[in-house]
Amino acid sequence: MAHDLLDKYDTIYREDLQIKNMVKNHKFAKSISDAGWEIFFNILEAKAKRTLGKRVVAVDPQYTSQECSGCGLIVKKTLGDRIDKCGCGLALDRDINVAINILRKGLTLAC
Ligand SMILES: [Zn+2]
């Protein structure tokens, strides 16, 4: 997957997740560990460093899942809420909304 992403994109923005702290939450520890996020990020970043013109940028994860990518309003939701619905009319898959927010934060860093 890391190879495929770096073939398609020159810059990959990701959340700067504190995975060691996240696995202290017993409710999510097993699923986070099983998904291998930390190993994946390490592989992705190592491959990017070895490839000219490729980079991985970690952005502040604060509010990426709560902020409406359409208007910027903070819309509180639970992990079970899979659709981001906002008073501005935006209705979007939660993961797509987060991805847009991560991209926006990353592009702001680049300026
Ligand atoms: Zn909105």
Short mmCIF file of C-alpha atoms and ligand atoms in Angstrom, two decimals:
data_model
loop_
_atom_site.label_atom_id
_atom_site.label_comp_id
_atom_site.label_asym_id
_atom_site.label_seq_id
_atom_site.Cartn_x
_atom_site.Cartn_y
_atom_site.Cartn_z
CA MET A 1 0.00 0.00 0.00
CA ALA A 2 2.85 2.42 0.83
CA HIS A 3 4.40 1.76 -2.58
CA ASP A 4 1.07 2.36 -4.37
CA LEU A 5 0.43 5.63 -2.51
CA LEU A 6 3.91 6.95 -3.28
CA ASP A 7 3.51 5.99 -6.93
CA LYS A 8 0.32 8.07 -7.14
CA TYR A 9 1.16 11.06 -4.95
CA ASP A 10 4.21 13.26 -4.35
CA THR A 11 2.98 14.47 -0.97
CA ILE A 12 0.93 12.46 1.49
CA TYR A 13 -0.61 14.20 4.46
CA ARG A 14 -1.41 12.16 7.52
CA GLU A 15 -2.55 12.88 11.02
CA ASP A 16 0.25 13.16 13.57
CA LEU A 17 -1.36 10.54 15.77
CA GLN A 18 0.21 9.68 19.10
CA ILE A 19 -0.29 5.97 18.65
CA LYS A 20 1.54 4.98 21.83
CA ASN A 21 -0.95 7.09 23.79
CA MET A 22 -3.93 5.86 21.77
CA VAL A 23 -3.28 2.21 22.59
CA LYS A 24 -3.49 3.05 26.27
CA ASN A 25 -7.24 3.31 25.67
CA HIS A 26 -8.22 -0.32 26.21
CA LYS A 27 -11.37 0.11 24.13
CA PHE A 28 -9.34 0.74 20.96
CA ALA A 29 -5.91 -0.71 21.73
CA LYS A 30 -6.40 -4.04 19.98
CA SER A 31 -7.92 -2.61 16.80
CA ILE A 32 -5.26 0.10 16.54
CA SER A 33 -2.49 -2.44 17.10
CA ASP A 34 -4.06 -4.91 14.67
CA ALA A 35 -4.30 -2.27 11.98
CA GLY A 36 -0.56 -1.67 12.31
CA TRP A 37 -0.81 2.09 11.93
CA GLU A 38 2.57 2.84 13.43
CA ILE A 39 4.35 0.23 11.30
CA PHE A 40 2.57 1.48 8.20
CA PHE A 41 3.50 5.12 8.85
CA ASN A 42 7.12 4.09 9.46
CA ILE A 43 7.26 2.17 6.18
CA LEU A 44 5.55 4.97 4.27
CA GLU A 45 7.89 7.64 5.64
CA ALA A 46 11.01 5.51 5.07
CA LYS A 47 10.03 4.85 1.44
CA ALA A 48 9.24 8.53 0.88
CA LYS A 49 12.65 9.59 2.21
CA ARG A 50 14.36 7.21 -0.23
CA THR A 51 12.38 8.52 -3.21
CA LEU A 52 13.23 11.85 -4.82
CA GLY A 53 10.34 14.30 -4.74
CA LYS A 54 8.17 12.31 -2.32
CA ARG A 55 7.28 13.33 1.20
CA VAL A 56 4.96 12.48 4.05
CA VAL A 57 3.73 15.36 6.19
CA ALA A 58 2.12 14.81 9.58
CA VAL A 59 -0.51 17.39 10.53
CA ASP A 60 -2.11 18.25 13.86
CA PRO A 61 -5.04 15.83 14.27
CA GLN A 62 -7.03 18.17 16.50
CA TYR A 63 -10.65 18.51 15.30
CA THR A 64 -10.08 16.70 11.99
CA SER A 65 -13.01 14.41 12.74
CA GLN A 66 -15.23 17.05 14.31
CA GLU A 67 -14.81 19.97 11.93
CA CYS A 68 -17.17 20.34 8.97
CA SER A 69 -15.01 20.44 5.85
CA GLY A 70 -17.65 22.61 4.19
CA CYS A 71 -17.95 25.52 6.61
CA GLY A 72 -15.42 24.90 9.40
CA LEU A 73 -18.00 24.55 12.16
CA ILE A 74 -17.22 22.02 14.89
CA VAL A 75 -19.91 19.34 14.74
CA LYS A 76 -19.66 16.98 17.70
CA LYS A 77 -20.15 13.34 16.86
CA THR A 78 -19.41 9.92 18.27
CA LEU A 79 -17.25 7.23 16.70
CA GLY A 80 -20.49 5.53 15.66
CA ASP A 81 -21.57 8.52 13.56
CA ARG A 82 -20.35 7.57 10.09
CA ILE A 83 -21.93 10.44 8.19
CA ASP A 84 -20.88 14.01 8.82
CA LYS A 85 -24.01 16.15 8.75
CA CYS A 86 -23.78 19.86 9.31
CA GLY A 87 -26.25 22.73 9.45
CA CYS A 88 -24.58 24.19 6.35
CA GLY A 89 -26.08 21.35 4.34
CA LEU A 90 -22.96 19.20 4.02
CA ALA A 91 -23.61 15.48 4.36
CA LEU A 92 -20.50 13.43 3.78
CA ASP A 93 -18.93 10.15 4.78
CA ARG A 94 -17.02 10.72 7.99
CA ASP A 95 -13.72 9.43 6.57
CA ILE A 96 -13.98 11.66 3.48
CA ASN A 97 -14.68 14.67 5.70
CA VAL A 98 -11.60 13.85 7.80
CA ALA A 99 -9.47 13.38 4.68
CA ILE A 100 -10.50 16.80 3.36
CA ASN A 101 -9.62 18.39 6.70
CA ILE A 102 -6.22 16.68 6.82
CA LEU A 103 -5.48 17.80 3.26
CA ARG A 104 -6.49 21.37 4.06
CA LYS A 105 -4.28 21.46 7.14
CA GLY A 106 -1.38 20.02 5.18
CA LEU A 107 -1.75 22.52 2.37
CA THR A 108 -1.85 25.34 4.91
CA LEU A 109 1.48 24.12 6.29
CA ALA A 110 2.98 24.17 2.82
CA CYS A 111 2.23 27.88 2.34
ZN ZN B 1 -20.78 22.82 7.70
#
